[in-house]
Coordinates of C-alpha atoms in Angstrom, one line a residue:
Chain A
M279 CA 176.7 148.4 90.9
N280 CA 178.4 147.3 87.8
S281 CA 179.1 149.8 85.0
A282 CA 177.0 147.7 82.6
Y283 CA 173.9 148.8 84.6
R284 CA 174.7 152.5 84.3
R285 CA 172.3 153.4 81.5
H286 CA 169.4 151.8 83.4
Y287 CA 170.2 153.3 86.7
D288 CA 170.5 156.8 85.3
H289 CA 167.2 156.4 83.5
L290 CA 165.5 155.2 86.7
F291 CA 166.4 158.6 88.2
R292 CA 166.0 160.8 85.1
S293 CA 162.6 159.4 84.3
G294 CA 161.4 160.2 87.8
L295 CA 160.4 156.5 88.4
Y296 CA 162.6 156.1 91.5
Q297 CA 161.2 159.3 93.1
A298 CA 157.6 158.3 92.3
L299 CA 158.0 154.8 93.8
V300 CA 159.9 156.0 96.9
A301 CA 157.3 158.7 97.5
E302 CA 154.4 156.1 97.5
G303 CA 156.5 153.8 99.7
S304 CA 156.8 151.0 97.1
L305 CA 160.6 151.0 96.7
I306 CA 163.2 151.1 99.5
P307 CA 165.1 154.4 99.5
H308 CA 168.9 154.3 99.2
E309 CA 171.9 156.6 99.3
E310 CA 174.9 156.6 97.2
V311 CA 178.1 156.2 99.2
P312 CA 181.7 157.0 98.2
Q313 CA 183.5 154.1 96.5
E314 CA 186.2 152.6 98.6
A315 CA 189.6 151.7 97.3
D316 CA 188.9 147.9 97.1
V317 CA 185.8 148.3 94.9
P318 CA 186.4 146.7 91.5
R319 CA 187.1 149.1 88.6
A320 CA 184.0 147.8 86.8
A321 CA 181.8 149.4 89.5
Y322 CA 179.7 152.4 88.6
K323 CA 178.3 153.3 92.0
V324 CA 178.0 151.9 95.4
I325 CA 174.5 152.3 97.0
R326 CA 173.4 151.7 100.5
P327 CA 169.6 150.9 100.9
Q328 CA 167.7 151.8 104.0
R329 CA 168.2 148.9 106.5
L330 CA 165.3 146.5 107.1
A331 CA 164.5 145.5 110.6
F332 CA 164.0 141.8 109.6
V333 CA 164.2 139.8 106.4
S334 CA 161.3 137.3 105.9
Y335 CA 160.8 134.7 103.3
P336 CA 157.6 133.9 101.3
W337 CA 156.9 130.5 103.0
E338 CA 156.7 132.5 106.3
W339 CA 154.0 134.8 104.9
C340 CA 150.3 134.3 105.4
F341 CA 148.0 134.3 102.4
S342 CA 147.2 138.0 102.4
Q343 CA 150.9 139.0 102.8
W344 CA 151.7 136.9 99.7
K345 CA 148.7 138.4 97.9
D346 CA 149.8 142.0 98.8
A347 CA 153.3 141.2 97.7
A348 CA 152.0 140.0 94.3
G349 CA 149.8 143.1 94.0
L350 CA 152.7 145.4 94.7
T351 CA 154.9 143.7 92.1
L352 CA 152.3 144.2 89.4
A353 CA 151.6 147.8 90.5
I354 CA 155.3 148.5 90.2
Q355 CA 155.5 146.9 86.8
R356 CA 152.6 149.0 85.6
K357 CA 154.3 152.2 86.9
A358 CA 157.6 151.2 85.4
L359 CA 155.9 150.8 82.0
E360 CA 154.5 154.4 82.3
F361 CA 158.1 155.6 82.8
G362 CA 159.6 153.6 79.9
M363 CA 161.1 150.9 82.1
T364 CA 160.2 147.3 83.1
L365 CA 160.9 145.0 85.9
K366 CA 163.5 142.4 84.7
D367 CA 162.6 140.0 87.5
A368 CA 159.6 139.4 89.7
S369 CA 161.2 137.5 92.6
A370 CA 159.1 137.1 95.7
Y371 CA 162.4 137.5 97.7
N372 CA 162.6 141.1 96.4
I373 CA 159.5 142.0 98.4
Q374 CA 159.9 142.5 102.1
F375 CA 157.5 143.8 104.8
H376 CA 158.7 147.2 106.1
K377 CA 156.8 149.4 108.5
G378 CA 153.7 147.3 108.1
R379 CA 153.5 147.2 104.3
P380 CA 155.2 145.4 101.4
I381 CA 158.1 147.1 99.7
L382 CA 160.5 146.3 96.8
I383 CA 164.0 146.1 98.1
D384 CA 165.9 145.5 94.8
T385 CA 166.6 148.9 93.2
L386 CA 168.5 147.2 90.4
S387 CA 165.4 145.2 89.2
F388 CA 164.6 147.9 86.6
E389 CA 165.7 148.1 83.0
I390 CA 164.8 150.3 80.1
R391 CA 162.1 148.7 78.1
R392 CA 163.1 147.7 74.6
E393 CA 160.2 148.3 72.2
G394 CA 158.4 145.1 71.3
R395 CA 160.2 142.9 73.9
P396 CA 158.0 140.7 76.1
W397 CA 158.1 141.0 79.9
P398 CA 161.2 139.0 81.0
A399 CA 159.8 138.3 84.4
Y400 CA 156.4 136.9 83.3
R401 CA 157.3 133.3 84.0
Q402 CA 158.9 134.2 87.3
F403 CA 155.8 136.1 88.4
C404 CA 153.7 133.0 87.7
E405 CA 156.0 130.7 89.6
H406 CA 156.7 133.0 92.6
F407 CA 153.2 134.5 93.1
L408 CA 150.3 133.4 91.0
G409 CA 151.0 129.6 91.3
P410 CA 151.6 129.6 95.1
L411 CA 148.5 131.8 95.7
A412 CA 146.3 129.6 93.5
L413 CA 147.6 126.5 95.3
M414 CA 146.9 128.1 98.7
S415 CA 143.5 129.4 97.7
L416 CA 142.1 126.5 95.7
G417 CA 144.2 123.6 97.0
D418 CA 145.4 123.8 100.6
I419 CA 146.8 126.7 102.5
R420 CA 149.8 124.6 103.6
L421 CA 150.9 124.2 100.0
G422 CA 152.6 127.6 100.3
R423 CA 155.4 125.7 102.1
L424 CA 156.3 124.0 98.8
F425 CA 158.1 127.3 98.1
Q426 CA 160.7 126.2 100.7
V427 CA 161.5 123.2 98.5
Y428 CA 161.3 124.9 95.2
A429 CA 163.1 128.0 96.3
D430 CA 163.2 129.5 92.9
G431 CA 159.5 129.3 92.3
I432 CA 157.1 126.3 92.2
P433 CA 157.3 124.8 88.6
L434 CA 154.2 125.5 86.7
D435 CA 153.7 121.9 85.6
L436 CA 153.7 120.9 89.3
T437 CA 151.2 123.7 90.2
A438 CA 148.9 122.7 87.3
G439 CA 149.1 119.0 88.5
L440 CA 148.2 119.9 92.1
L441 CA 145.4 122.3 91.5
P442 CA 141.8 120.9 91.6
F443 CA 139.9 120.7 88.3
R444 CA 137.7 123.7 89.1
A445 CA 140.8 125.9 88.8
R446 CA 140.6 125.4 85.0
L447 CA 137.2 127.1 85.0
C448 CA 138.8 130.3 86.0
L449 CA 140.0 131.9 82.8
P450 CA 143.1 133.8 84.1
L451 CA 144.3 130.6 85.9
L452 CA 143.6 128.5 82.8
A453 CA 145.8 130.9 80.8
H454 CA 148.6 131.8 83.1
L455 CA 149.1 128.4 84.8
Y456 CA 147.7 125.5 82.7
L457 CA 148.3 126.8 79.1
H458 CA 151.5 128.5 80.2
A459 CA 152.8 125.1 81.6
K460 CA 151.8 123.4 78.4
A461 CA 153.6 125.9 76.3
Q462 CA 156.7 125.4 78.5
R463 CA 156.6 121.7 78.0
R464 CA 156.0 122.0 74.2
F465 CA 158.9 124.4 73.6
A466 CA 161.3 123.1 76.3
G467 CA 164.9 123.1 75.2
R468 CA 164.3 125.2 72.0
P469 CA 166.2 128.4 71.7
T470 CA 164.3 131.7 71.8
P471 CA 164.6 133.4 68.5
P472 CA 165.6 137.0 68.8
A473 CA 162.7 138.5 66.9
V474 CA 159.9 136.0 66.7
G475 CA 157.2 138.4 67.6
R476 CA 156.6 141.7 69.3
V477 CA 154.6 142.7 72.3
A478 CA 153.3 146.3 72.3
K479 CA 153.1 148.3 75.4
S480 CA 149.3 147.9 75.4
G481 CA 149.9 144.1 75.4
L482 CA 152.1 144.4 78.5
L483 CA 149.6 146.6 80.2
G484 CA 146.9 144.1 79.3
L485 CA 149.0 141.3 80.7
V486 CA 149.5 143.2 84.0
D487 CA 145.8 144.0 84.1
H488 CA 144.9 140.3 83.6
L489 CA 147.4 139.1 86.2
E490 CA 146.0 141.7 88.6
S491 CA 142.5 140.4 88.2
A492 CA 143.7 136.8 88.6
V493 CA 145.4 137.7 91.9
R494 CA 142.5 139.8 93.1
E495 CA 140.0 137.0 92.6
L496 CA 142.0 134.5 94.7
R497 CA 140.7 134.3 98.2
W498 CA 141.3 132.1 101.1
K499 CA 138.0 130.9 102.4
T500 CA 139.1 130.6 105.9
A501 CA 137.7 127.9 108.1
E502 CA 138.3 128.2 111.8
S503 CA 141.4 126.4 112.9
P504 CA 141.8 125.1 116.5
W505 CA 143.9 128.1 117.5
S506 CA 142.4 131.0 115.5
G507 CA 139.3 130.8 117.6
Y508 CA 141.4 130.6 120.8
C509 CA 140.5 133.7 122.8
I510 CA 143.0 134.2 125.5
Q511 CA 140.5 136.3 127.4
E512 CA 137.9 133.6 127.5
R513 CA 140.4 130.9 128.5
L514 CA 142.0 132.8 131.1
G515 CA 139.1 135.0 132.3
S516 CA 139.1 138.7 131.8
E517 CA 140.5 139.6 135.2
A518 CA 143.5 137.2 134.8
F519 CA 144.0 138.4 131.3
R520 CA 144.2 142.0 132.4
H521 CA 146.6 141.1 135.1
K522 CA 148.8 139.2 132.6
V523 CA 148.9 142.2 130.3
R524 CA 149.9 144.4 133.3
I525 CA 152.7 142.0 134.2
V526 CA 154.1 141.8 130.7
S527 CA 153.9 145.6 130.4
E528 CA 155.8 146.1 133.7
F529 CA 158.4 143.5 132.8
L530 CA 158.9 145.1 129.4
G531 CA 159.5 148.5 131.1
K532 CA 162.2 146.9 133.4
V533 CA 164.4 145.7 130.6
Q534 CA 167.4 148.1 130.2
P535 CA 168.5 149.2 127.7
R536 CA 165.1 149.5 126.2
P537 CA 164.7 146.6 123.7
K538 CA 164.8 147.5 120.0
S539 CA 163.4 144.1 118.8
V540 CA 160.8 141.8 120.4
W541 CA 160.0 138.3 119.1
D542 CA 156.7 136.9 120.4
L543 CA 156.8 133.1 120.0
G544 CA 153.4 131.4 119.7
A545 CA 151.8 134.8 119.4
N546 CA 148.4 133.6 118.2
T547 CA 146.7 136.8 116.9
G548 CA 149.1 139.1 118.6
A549 CA 147.3 140.3 121.8
F550 CA 150.6 140.4 123.7
S551 CA 152.8 141.4 120.7
R552 CA 150.9 144.7 120.6
I553 CA 152.1 145.6 124.1
A554 CA 155.6 145.9 122.7
S555 CA 154.7 147.1 119.1
R556 CA 152.5 149.9 120.5
Q557 CA 155.5 151.3 122.4
G558 CA 157.3 151.7 119.0
I559 CA 159.4 148.5 119.5
H560 CA 159.8 146.5 116.3
T561 CA 157.9 143.3 117.1
L562 CA 157.7 140.0 115.2
A563 CA 154.7 137.8 116.0
F564 CA 155.4 134.1 115.1
D565 CA 152.8 131.4 115.1
A566 CA 152.6 128.0 113.4
D567 CA 148.9 128.5 112.5
P568 CA 148.5 130.3 109.2
L569 CA 145.0 131.4 110.1
C570 CA 146.2 133.2 113.3
V571 CA 148.9 135.0 111.3
E572 CA 146.3 135.9 108.7
K573 CA 144.0 137.4 111.3
D574 CA 146.9 139.2 112.9
Y575 CA 148.2 140.6 109.6
L576 CA 144.7 141.8 108.6
Q577 CA 144.4 143.6 111.9
C578 CA 147.8 145.2 111.4
C579 CA 146.5 146.5 107.9
E580 CA 143.2 147.7 109.3
E581 CA 144.9 149.6 112.1
G582 CA 147.8 150.8 110.1
E583 CA 150.3 149.3 112.5
T584 CA 153.9 149.9 111.5
C585 CA 155.9 148.1 114.2
L586 CA 154.3 144.7 114.1
L587 CA 155.1 141.9 111.6
P588 CA 153.2 138.6 112.0
L589 CA 154.8 135.5 110.4
V590 CA 154.1 131.8 110.1
M591 CA 156.7 129.8 112.0
D592 CA 156.7 126.3 113.4
L593 CA 159.1 126.5 116.3
T594 CA 159.7 122.8 116.3
N595 CA 160.8 123.0 112.7
P596 CA 161.9 126.6 112.0
S597 CA 163.1 127.9 108.6
P598 CA 166.6 126.4 107.9
G599 CA 169.4 128.0 105.9
L600 CA 168.7 127.4 102.2
G601 CA 170.0 127.9 98.7
W602 CA 173.7 128.0 97.7
E603 CA 175.9 126.7 100.5
C604 CA 172.8 127.0 102.7
E605 CA 173.6 130.7 103.0
E606 CA 171.4 132.3 100.3
R607 CA 168.4 132.3 102.7
L608 CA 169.3 132.6 106.4
S609 CA 167.9 130.2 108.9
W610 CA 165.4 131.6 111.4
L611 CA 168.0 131.6 114.3
E612 CA 170.6 133.4 112.2
R613 CA 168.2 136.3 111.7
G614 CA 168.2 136.9 115.5
P615 CA 168.9 137.3 118.3
A616 CA 166.1 139.4 119.5
D617 CA 166.6 141.8 122.4
L618 CA 163.6 140.3 124.1
V619 CA 161.6 137.1 123.6
L620 CA 158.0 136.7 124.7
A621 CA 157.1 133.0 125.4
L622 CA 153.7 133.2 126.9
A623 CA 151.7 130.0 127.3
L624 CA 154.2 128.4 125.0
V625 CA 156.4 126.0 127.0
H626 CA 153.7 123.4 127.7
H627 CA 153.0 123.2 124.0
L628 CA 156.6 122.3 123.4
A629 CA 157.1 120.1 126.4
I630 CA 154.0 117.9 126.3
P631 CA 152.9 117.3 122.7
H632 CA 156.6 117.3 121.4
N633 CA 158.2 115.5 124.4
L634 CA 160.9 118.3 124.6
P635 CA 162.7 118.4 128.0
L636 CA 162.6 121.7 129.8
A637 CA 166.4 122.0 129.6
K638 CA 166.3 121.9 125.8
I639 CA 163.5 124.5 125.7
A640 CA 165.5 126.8 127.9
R641 CA 168.7 126.4 125.8
F642 CA 166.7 127.0 122.6
L643 CA 165.1 130.2 124.0
S644 CA 168.5 131.5 125.2
R645 CA 169.7 131.2 121.5
V646 CA 166.6 133.3 120.4
G647 CA 167.0 136.3 122.6
V648 CA 168.8 138.1 125.4
W649 CA 165.9 138.9 127.7
L650 CA 162.9 136.5 128.2
I651 CA 159.4 136.9 129.5
V652 CA 158.2 133.4 129.9
E653 CA 155.0 131.9 131.4
F654 CA 154.9 128.6 133.2
V655 CA 151.5 126.8 133.0
P656 CA 151.4 124.1 135.7
K657 CA 150.0 120.6 135.1
E658 CA 146.8 121.3 137.0
D659 CA 145.8 124.1 134.5
A660 CA 142.9 123.2 132.2
Q661 CA 145.1 123.9 129.1
V662 CA 147.7 121.4 130.2
Q663 CA 145.0 118.9 131.2
R664 CA 143.6 119.2 127.7
L665 CA 146.9 118.3 126.2
L666 CA 147.3 115.4 128.5
S667 CA 143.8 114.1 127.8
T668 CA 144.8 112.3 124.7
R669 CA 148.1 110.8 125.9
E670 CA 149.8 109.1 128.8
D671 CA 151.3 111.5 131.3
I672 CA 155.0 110.7 131.1
F673 CA 156.1 114.0 132.4
P674 CA 156.9 113.7 136.1
D675 CA 159.5 116.4 135.7
Y676 CA 157.1 119.0 134.4
T677 CA 156.9 121.0 137.6
R678 CA 157.5 124.6 138.6
Q679 CA 160.6 123.6 140.6
A680 CA 162.1 121.8 137.6
F681 CA 161.2 124.7 135.3
E682 CA 163.0 127.2 137.5
K683 CA 166.0 124.9 137.9
E684 CA 166.4 124.2 134.1
F685 CA 165.7 127.8 133.0
G686 CA 168.1 129.0 135.8
G687 CA 171.0 127.4 133.8
P688 CA 171.1 129.6 130.7
F689 CA 169.1 132.5 132.3
A690 CA 169.3 134.6 135.5
L691 CA 165.9 134.9 137.0
R692 CA 165.1 138.6 137.6
Q693 CA 161.5 138.6 138.8
S694 CA 158.4 136.4 138.8
V695 CA 154.7 137.1 139.4
K696 CA 151.8 134.7 139.7
I697 CA 148.8 135.6 137.5
Q698 CA 145.8 136.4 139.8
G699 CA 143.2 133.7 140.0
T700 CA 145.4 131.1 138.4
E701 CA 148.4 129.0 139.2
R702 CA 150.3 130.3 136.2
V703 CA 153.6 132.3 136.8
V704 CA 155.2 134.8 134.5
Y705 CA 159.0 135.2 134.8
L706 CA 161.4 137.9 133.6
M707 CA 164.8 136.4 132.8
Q708 CA 168.1 137.6 131.4
R709 CA 170.5 135.4 129.5
R710 CA 173.7 134.7 131.3
E711 CA 176.8 135.8 129.4
V712 CA 178.9 132.9 128.4
P713 CA 182.4 133.6 129.7
Chain B
M176 CA 159.5 108.3 85.1
K177 CA 157.2 111.0 84.0
G178 CA 158.3 113.2 86.9
S179 CA 162.0 112.8 86.1
L180 CA 161.4 113.5 82.4
L181 CA 159.5 116.7 83.3
S182 CA 162.2 117.9 85.7
M183 CA 164.9 117.2 83.1
M184 CA 162.8 119.2 80.5
A185 CA 162.4 122.0 83.1
Y186 CA 166.2 122.0 83.5
L187 CA 166.7 122.4 79.8
D188 CA 163.9 124.9 79.3
L189 CA 165.4 128.2 78.3
G190 CA 162.1 130.0 78.8
S191 CA 161.1 129.7 75.1
G192 CA 157.6 128.3 76.1
S193 CA 156.9 131.3 78.3
Y194 CA 158.3 133.6 75.7
F195 CA 156.1 132.3 72.8
F196 CA 153.0 132.0 75.1
Q197 CA 153.4 135.6 76.3
I198 CA 153.5 137.0 72.8
L199 CA 150.3 135.1 71.9
L200 CA 148.5 136.1 75.1
A201 CA 149.6 139.7 75.1
G202 CA 148.3 140.0 71.6
L203 CA 144.9 138.9 72.8
L204 CA 145.0 140.9 76.0
S205 CA 146.1 144.1 74.2
G206 CA 142.7 144.3 72.5
L207 CA 140.9 143.5 75.7
F208 CA 142.8 146.2 77.5
Y209 CA 141.8 148.8 75.0
A210 CA 138.2 147.7 75.1
K211 CA 138.3 147.9 78.9
Q212 CA 139.9 151.4 78.8
L213 CA 137.2 152.6 76.4
W214 CA 134.4 151.1 78.5
T215 CA 135.8 152.7 81.7
G216 CA 136.2 156.0 80.0
A217 CA 132.6 155.9 78.6
R218 CA 131.2 154.9 82.0
N219 CA 133.0 157.7 83.8
F220 CA 131.9 160.2 81.2
F221 CA 128.2 159.3 81.5
R222 CA 128.4 158.9 85.3
K223 CA 129.9 162.4 85.6
R224 CA 127.4 163.9 83.2
F225 CA 124.2 162.3 84.7
V226 CA 125.1 161.9 88.3
G227 CA 126.6 165.4 88.3
R228 CA 123.3 166.8 86.8
G229 CA 121.2 164.9 89.3
K230 CA 123.1 166.4 92.2
S231 CA 123.0 170.0 90.8

């Protein structure tokens, strides 16, 4: 931490704001560590925040996660104003999901409020939170992915252009998005005069209040997606489902040392992710369907789950490295590997609709995690038949023998069990160490 | 053409538009905020008074 920040950092503690935010779980706690010899002289302190289990990015969040992150940012700004401070930025990247709830991870985001000064993060809040949420709520849920392209916030003129006309009928959106975008266009390039006007504290509180009501009113009227209504118990039959749960639990217990992280790929609404997370293992549940992730997240909130984080991820096009030198935001694979990967009823979805050879799927999974619990669904299964019903069967190599041969390359097969009443097989595998 | 002009303007934008707009909006919202506080206070006062009495 640079010496220039000293006054603000000291005020954060003296005012009691840090203690209040940490106590309510809104800000990541940190400890001050001794300065090492190679720290520049301009440094005031070195702090070490509590470590997160996983860093996620906004385009990987479902609607409610984004909405909760926006709500937390505004709640923190309101609290900061009470303590004579303000948030100097409102970046969505500063919010992470930790122990089941959103948390601010940037301790240095606070500065002492100068009387009369507007909120410096207002524009950023609109571009990082309100705009994307409005697009997802009133436009299309997939528009949240635009954030991946406009990684520093979706420009307001673009948001205003993409929103349907009815968005203008909502007063907060009309003000914070449309009129705000117009003002940006009108004053673009003009310098900001140092004292053109003042904003009283009540004005800032009013602004936060208005933004809060704008965020609160945005809802995603969820339609059923093809996968959100997918009930594994119904498809598999309750007896087979119970047997599959038993197999996964047993395999999980056999992995030594006990896994600290589990990634469930194609998790749907997290039925199998919870086998791991309920044992206190930090579990990430990835699915490409935003509605499945939404349902999974809402269940996590309802049940107060602290070890499970559902995220949106298309495994055939996972998050790449982005930003400066492609290193500002890490790619999905760089954020691994997991100790254990669950790939249940997943391989046929990669092999058949996406024409991915089994060898490539095996290699990909060996890059994701060390241990693997994977299910092979044979061609005769109704689910595979459904995938083949709309296309020509050009997959003569999609067989159990080929599966075992290809997966036997990067992995050592430890155990396999056939699910009762089906032809499906669940395998426990361990990645071979590359010499 | 329009798109490229807009992105060029966005590049040059120093945030002046957001700055001016916020000053204007916050002025309006300040009054609304006070009115809302007053309304909430009055509602709570009467609710406590009458609901409290009803219960006792």
